Amino acid sequence: MMINRRSLLTTALTFGAMKAFPGLSFAQARPLVFATFTGSWEEAHKAVLVPAFRKANADAAIVLDPMLSVDQIAKVNAAKANPPIDVMLHDPGPALVAIGQDLVEPYPVEKSAYYKDLITEAQEPMGPAPFFQVVGLTYNPDTVKTPPTSWADLWKPEFKGRVGITNLNSTLGTGWLVEIAKMRGGSEANVDPGFKALEELKPNLAAVAANPGALATLFQQGQIDISPGNFNAIQILKARGVPVEFVAPKEGAIAFKTTIHIVKNSPNRDLAFKLIEAALTPEVQTTLMKSPYLIVPTNSKVTMGGEIARILAKDTAELTQKFVFQDWKKINEQRAAWIERFNREIKL
Amino acid sequence: MGAAPAARDVTSYGTGLAAPLALFFLAFFVAPLLQLFWLSLHNDTAGLHWGIGQYLQFLTDPFSLSVLGSTLLLGAAVTAVCLLLGFPIAWLYQRVGPRLQTVIILIVLLPLLTSVVVRTFAWIVILGRQGIINATLQSLGMIDTPLRLLYTQFGVVIALAQVQMPLMVLPLITALGRIDSNLEDASCSLGAGSWRTLWRIVLPLSLPGIIAGCTLTYAAAITAFITQSLIGGGQMLFMPMYLYQQASALQNWPFAAAISIIFLLAVLAVVSVFTALGRLSRGYGGA
């Protein structure tokens, strides 16, 4: 772009005008901004949710601004009165943070046509859960001949130097630690047994990845052969020819609710509500459930099919029964201390 | 310094032209920095209570200090590797024909033309269990089980050294190019061997380039969040990741702000050591 005197002057005038008449800036004309997650989420939402929303709402303008939950919170927090985002997407931990910091509005449940059809776990009055993320065991079928069946299999001596995990910065890492603690008699309030178990896992650890995305790529490199993993991330790798398989451990796969929220003080409140409604419809959820997205639906009217029915659950009743839901309110209370402890204790 | 009266006019022109940039820096660098500092002077995450609690927490915590220490050491290791490998390349550049010079400059610049993420992923492929190094060593029968290279300090240093190498080589090429080649000839004709010439003539005269290169490499290496976290993994904690963790995963902004201020000061301290060395080099230049 060339910068000449005219464009400089225009910019200066615009800034000046925005300063002089703050109402001018964004308040009315801004398109709906939906902060989805990066990667497969963005692809899925761009391809399915956004077209469905635009079709139902006379081609309303919408912008996807993909970023991590924590970054969404930081951005909204920095400009609470005039938030740059209208709709946020959150993992369970950050969702509670956002609610706690008063960044989201209650969902207008009484206006919603689909809220009541959601399974009970997904009915969150501060922002419903249109999707689940499922964490189970991931392994490389070329090198691991007997599929693992339990979290405890990670400790088997045959996996010496072949196990990968992530640190606690991610929902996956934290949720998995809690599950390990539970397996050894702990709970959301007491992860001590989990840390002891981690200590015993050290000889088996080949990698502690900085985030789940980095963990998944390690299968590609043969750096690790088994790890806790996200169902969707694994399906994407599998579709690209990486030898990985997902199994739900017998203790139950961990389900994280991915909740969607209207940002407080959003100038596009109505459109935000309509976008969330679109995400709750059986049509959108059915399409997202199919290949290549394979996102676990939460609307009980959706008939389970494909890989999800084969690997996870054949209907929503089985799903709620087989999945493990964690108490993130309790987890959040101590998460900072756990991250600190992980920093100090887990050195390879 | 002796030409101060003549230089005054020049500088007054300079400040006038630098005003837009200075304003830009004031608005988008100094102001946020002050805001950061202001935030770091709060004892609670909501930013309501004033105090230096965050600094005390960092400076009295052996773990936090060890993170700072290992980050500064990492920078030193990367800088040393870059200097040792980069100096011969820059030296060679001055001694080959123009065609080879183009090749060298292309090879040096090539890493700058690809994204850091891509370069770092390439290192994951090279250092992995079934990566190029392990596969080669195994096929030669030199090792039985793959070596652990990825997610080690060694891996991080090597990857960072490659990623930051241009920042070292380019100033070195410039500095070596400015040395009058007659000086080396004179040194040789007066009976000094080639090592002695290198040690007493070339090295001291290229010191400004070495210092510029070291400063750039050092600053880039210790702040290289992507390479550090992808090659080092989630259990090897350096300052950028520590900062990110506190600011993003834990939303503890005042502590994160205090970490950044401490990190900034530590880096400034190291840079000022380099600058002091630079003054020393000016002494050499005048001699």
PDB file of C-alpha atoms in Angstrom, chain A residues 188-301:
ATOM      1  CA  GLU A 188     -11.407 -32.186  41.378  1.00  0.00           C
ATOM      2  CA  ALA A 189     -10.503 -30.808  44.803  1.00  0.00           C
ATOM      3  CA  ASN A 190      -7.543 -33.122  45.366  1.00  0.00           C
ATOM      4  CA  VAL A 191      -5.164 -33.831  42.492  1.00  0.00           C
ATOM      5  CA  ASP A 192      -2.302 -34.954  44.712  1.00  0.00           C
ATOM      6  CA  PRO A 193      -2.667 -38.575  43.573  1.00  0.00           C
ATOM      7  CA  GLY A 194      -2.553 -37.292  39.979  1.00  0.00           C
ATOM      8  CA  PHE A 195       0.789 -35.593  40.528  1.00  0.00           C
ATOM      9  CA  LYS A 196       2.150 -38.743  42.192  1.00  0.00           C
ATOM     10  CA  ALA A 197       0.990 -40.729  39.177  1.00  0.00           C
ATOM     11  CA  LEU A 198       2.712 -38.208  36.855  1.00  0.00           C
ATOM     12  CA  GLU A 199       5.930 -38.711  38.777  1.00  0.00           C
ATOM     13  CA  GLU A 200       5.677 -42.451  38.122  1.00  0.00           C
ATOM     14  CA  LEU A 201       4.919 -41.763  34.448  1.00  0.00           C
ATOM     15  CA  LYS A 202       8.208 -39.925  33.898  1.00  0.00           C
ATOM     16  CA  PRO A 203      10.208 -42.908  32.536  1.00  0.00           C
ATOM     17  CA  ASN A 204       7.499 -43.373  29.912  1.00  0.00           C
ATOM     18  CA  LEU A 205       7.285 -39.737  28.887  1.00  0.00           C
ATOM     19  CA  ALA A 206       8.753 -38.884  25.517  1.00  0.00           C
ATOM     20  CA  ALA A 207       7.264 -35.411  25.311  1.00  0.00           C
ATOM     21  CA  VAL A 208       5.385 -32.800  27.273  1.00  0.00           C
ATOM     22  CA  ALA A 209       3.943 -30.709  24.460  1.00  0.00           C
ATOM     23  CA  ALA A 210       3.242 -27.019  24.900  1.00  0.00           C
ATOM     24  CA  ASN A 211      -0.293 -27.388  23.534  1.00  0.00           C
ATOM     25  CA  PRO A 212      -2.630 -30.095  22.190  1.00  0.00           C
ATOM     26  CA  GLY A 213      -1.911 -29.116  18.589  1.00  0.00           C
ATOM     27  CA  ALA A 214       1.811 -29.689  19.063  1.00  0.00           C
ATOM     28  CA  LEU A 215       1.034 -32.997  20.753  1.00  0.00           C
ATOM     29  CA  ALA A 216      -0.976 -34.273  17.799  1.00  0.00           C
ATOM     30  CA  THR A 217       1.813 -33.514  15.334  1.00  0.00           C
ATOM     31  CA  LEU A 218       4.216 -35.653  17.391  1.00  0.00           C
ATOM     32  CA  PHE A 219       2.382 -38.757  16.197  1.00  0.00           C
ATOM     33  CA  GLN A 220       3.267 -37.723  12.681  1.00  0.00           C
ATOM     34  CA  GLN A 221       6.936 -37.591  13.604  1.00  0.00           C
ATOM     35  CA  GLY A 222       6.910 -40.924  15.439  1.00  0.00           C
ATOM     36  CA  GLN A 223       8.064 -39.034  18.526  1.00  0.00           C
ATOM     37  CA  ILE A 224       5.226 -40.532  20.573  1.00  0.00           C
ATOM     38  CA  ASP A 225       3.023 -43.623  20.146  1.00  0.00           C
ATOM     39  CA  ILE A 226       0.352 -43.068  22.770  1.00  0.00           C
ATOM     40  CA  SER A 227      -1.162 -40.062  24.518  1.00  0.00           C
ATOM     41  CA  PRO A 228      -4.363 -38.565  25.815  1.00  0.00           C
ATOM     42  CA  GLY A 229      -5.950 -36.879  22.832  1.00  0.00           C
ATOM     43  CA  ASN A 230      -8.857 -34.885  21.509  1.00  0.00           C
ATOM     44  CA  PHE A 231     -11.294 -36.902  19.361  1.00  0.00           C
ATOM     45  CA  ASN A 232     -11.640 -34.199  16.690  1.00  0.00           C
ATOM     46  CA  ALA A 233      -7.944 -33.433  16.396  1.00  0.00           C
ATOM     47  CA  ILE A 234      -7.257 -37.144  15.917  1.00  0.00           C
ATOM     48  CA  GLN A 235      -9.935 -37.566  13.254  1.00  0.00           C
ATOM     49  CA  ILE A 236      -8.372 -34.729  11.286  1.00  0.00           C
ATOM     50  CA  LEU A 237      -4.918 -36.305  11.466  1.00  0.00           C
ATOM     51  CA  LYS A 238      -6.390 -39.677  10.547  1.00  0.00           C
ATOM     52  CA  ALA A 239      -8.121 -38.197   7.517  1.00  0.00           C
ATOM     53  CA  ARG A 240      -4.728 -36.914   6.372  1.00  0.00           C
ATOM     54  CA  GLY A 241      -3.238 -40.369   6.503  1.00  0.00           C
ATOM     55  CA  VAL A 242      -1.430 -40.231   9.848  1.00  0.00           C
ATOM     56  CA  PRO A 243      -1.620 -43.626  11.587  1.00  0.00           C
ATOM     57  CA  VAL A 244      -3.640 -42.735  14.692  1.00  0.00           C
ATOM     58  CA  GLU A 245      -6.650 -44.270  16.379  1.00  0.00           C
ATOM     59  CA  PHE A 246      -8.904 -43.005  19.167  1.00  0.00           C
ATOM     60  CA  VAL A 247     -10.420 -45.132  21.916  1.00  0.00           C
ATOM     61  CA  ALA A 248     -12.590 -44.156  24.851  1.00  0.00           C
ATOM     62  CA  PRO A 249     -10.940 -45.577  27.989  1.00  0.00           C
ATOM     63  CA  LYS A 250     -13.091 -47.796  30.187  1.00  0.00           C
ATOM     64  CA  GLU A 251     -13.071 -45.101  32.897  1.00  0.00           C
ATOM     65  CA  GLY A 252     -15.063 -43.003  30.409  1.00  0.00           C
ATOM     66  CA  ALA A 253     -13.960 -40.405  27.878  1.00  0.00           C
ATOM     67  CA  ILE A 254     -13.736 -36.883  29.267  1.00  0.00           C
ATOM     68  CA  ALA A 255     -16.305 -34.528  27.756  1.00  0.00           C
ATOM     69  CA  PHE A 256     -15.634 -30.805  27.740  1.00  0.00           C
ATOM     70  CA  LYS A 257     -18.568 -28.580  27.078  1.00  0.00           C
ATOM     71  CA  THR A 258     -17.780 -25.963  24.490  1.00  0.00           C
ATOM     72  CA  THR A 259     -20.105 -23.132  25.378  1.00  0.00           C
ATOM     73  CA  ILE A 260     -21.095 -20.143  23.284  1.00  0.00           C
ATOM     74  CA  HIS A 261     -21.837 -16.763  24.836  1.00  0.00           C
ATOM     75  CA  ILE A 262     -23.251 -13.347  24.026  1.00  0.00           C
ATOM     76  CA  VAL A 263     -20.698 -10.747  25.086  1.00  0.00           C
ATOM     77  CA  LYS A 264     -21.941  -8.113  27.530  1.00  0.00           C
ATOM     78  CA  ASN A 265     -22.444  -4.679  25.932  1.00  0.00           C
ATOM     79  CA  SER A 266     -22.329  -6.208  22.462  1.00  0.00           C
ATOM     80  CA  PRO A 267     -23.733  -3.759  19.906  1.00  0.00           C
ATOM     81  CA  ASN A 268     -25.053  -6.752  17.930  1.00  0.00           C
ATOM     82  CA  ARG A 269     -27.017  -8.509  20.646  1.00  0.00           C
ATOM     83  CA  ASP A 270     -29.848  -9.745  18.412  1.00  0.00           C
ATOM     84  CA  LEU A 271     -27.604 -11.119  15.715  1.00  0.00           C
ATOM     85  CA  ALA A 272     -25.434 -12.743  18.363  1.00  0.00           C
ATOM     86  CA  PHE A 273     -28.497 -14.522  19.718  1.00  0.00           C
ATOM     87  CA  LYS A 274     -29.436 -15.640  16.211  1.00  0.00           C
ATOM     88  CA  LEU A 275     -25.956 -17.014  15.541  1.00  0.00           C
ATOM     89  CA  ILE A 276     -26.119 -19.067  18.726  1.00  0.00           C
ATOM     90  CA  GLU A 277     -29.602 -20.264  17.800  1.00  0.00           C
ATOM     91  CA  ALA A 278     -28.218 -21.415  14.455  1.00  0.00           C
ATOM     92  CA  ALA A 279     -25.471 -23.345  16.263  1.00  0.00           C
ATOM     93  CA  LEU A 280     -28.113 -25.153  18.338  1.00  0.00           C
ATOM     94  CA  THR A 281     -30.292 -26.273  15.410  1.00  0.00           C
ATOM     95  CA  PRO A 282     -30.426 -30.006  14.660  1.00  0.00           C
ATOM     96  CA  GLU A 283     -29.579 -29.225  11.010  1.00  0.00           C
ATOM     97  CA  VAL A 284     -26.272 -27.469  11.748  1.00  0.00           C
ATOM     98  CA  GLN A 285     -25.340 -29.981  14.429  1.00  0.00           C
ATOM     99  CA  THR A 286     -26.118 -32.912  12.122  1.00  0.00           C
ATOM    100  CA  THR A 287     -23.916 -31.510   9.360  1.00  0.00           C
ATOM    101  CA  LEU A 288     -21.115 -30.800  11.820  1.00  0.00           C
ATOM    102  CA  MET A 289     -21.385 -34.331  13.163  1.00  0.00           C
ATOM    103  CA  LYS A 290     -20.618 -35.796   9.732  1.00  0.00           C
ATOM    104  CA  SER A 291     -17.195 -36.265   8.195  1.00  0.00           C
ATOM    105  CA  PRO A 292     -14.843 -34.410   8.017  1.00  0.00           C
ATOM    106  CA  TYR A 293     -15.915 -32.334  11.073  1.00  0.00           C
ATOM    107  CA  LEU A 294     -17.102 -35.077  13.460  1.00  0.00           C
ATOM    108  CA  ILE A 295     -18.173 -32.636  16.157  1.00  0.00           C
ATOM    109  CA  VAL A 296     -20.205 -34.268  18.934  1.00  0.00           C
ATOM    110  CA  PRO A 297     -23.753 -32.820  18.951  1.00  0.00           C
ATOM    111  CA  THR A 298     -25.673 -31.708  22.048  1.00  0.00           C
ATOM    112  CA  ASN A 299     -29.180 -31.375  20.633  1.00  0.00           C
ATOM    113  CA  SER A 300     -31.084 -34.510  21.583  1.00  0.00           C
ATOM    114  CA  LYS A 301     -33.049 -34.331  18.308  1.00  0.00           C
TER     115      LYS A 301
END
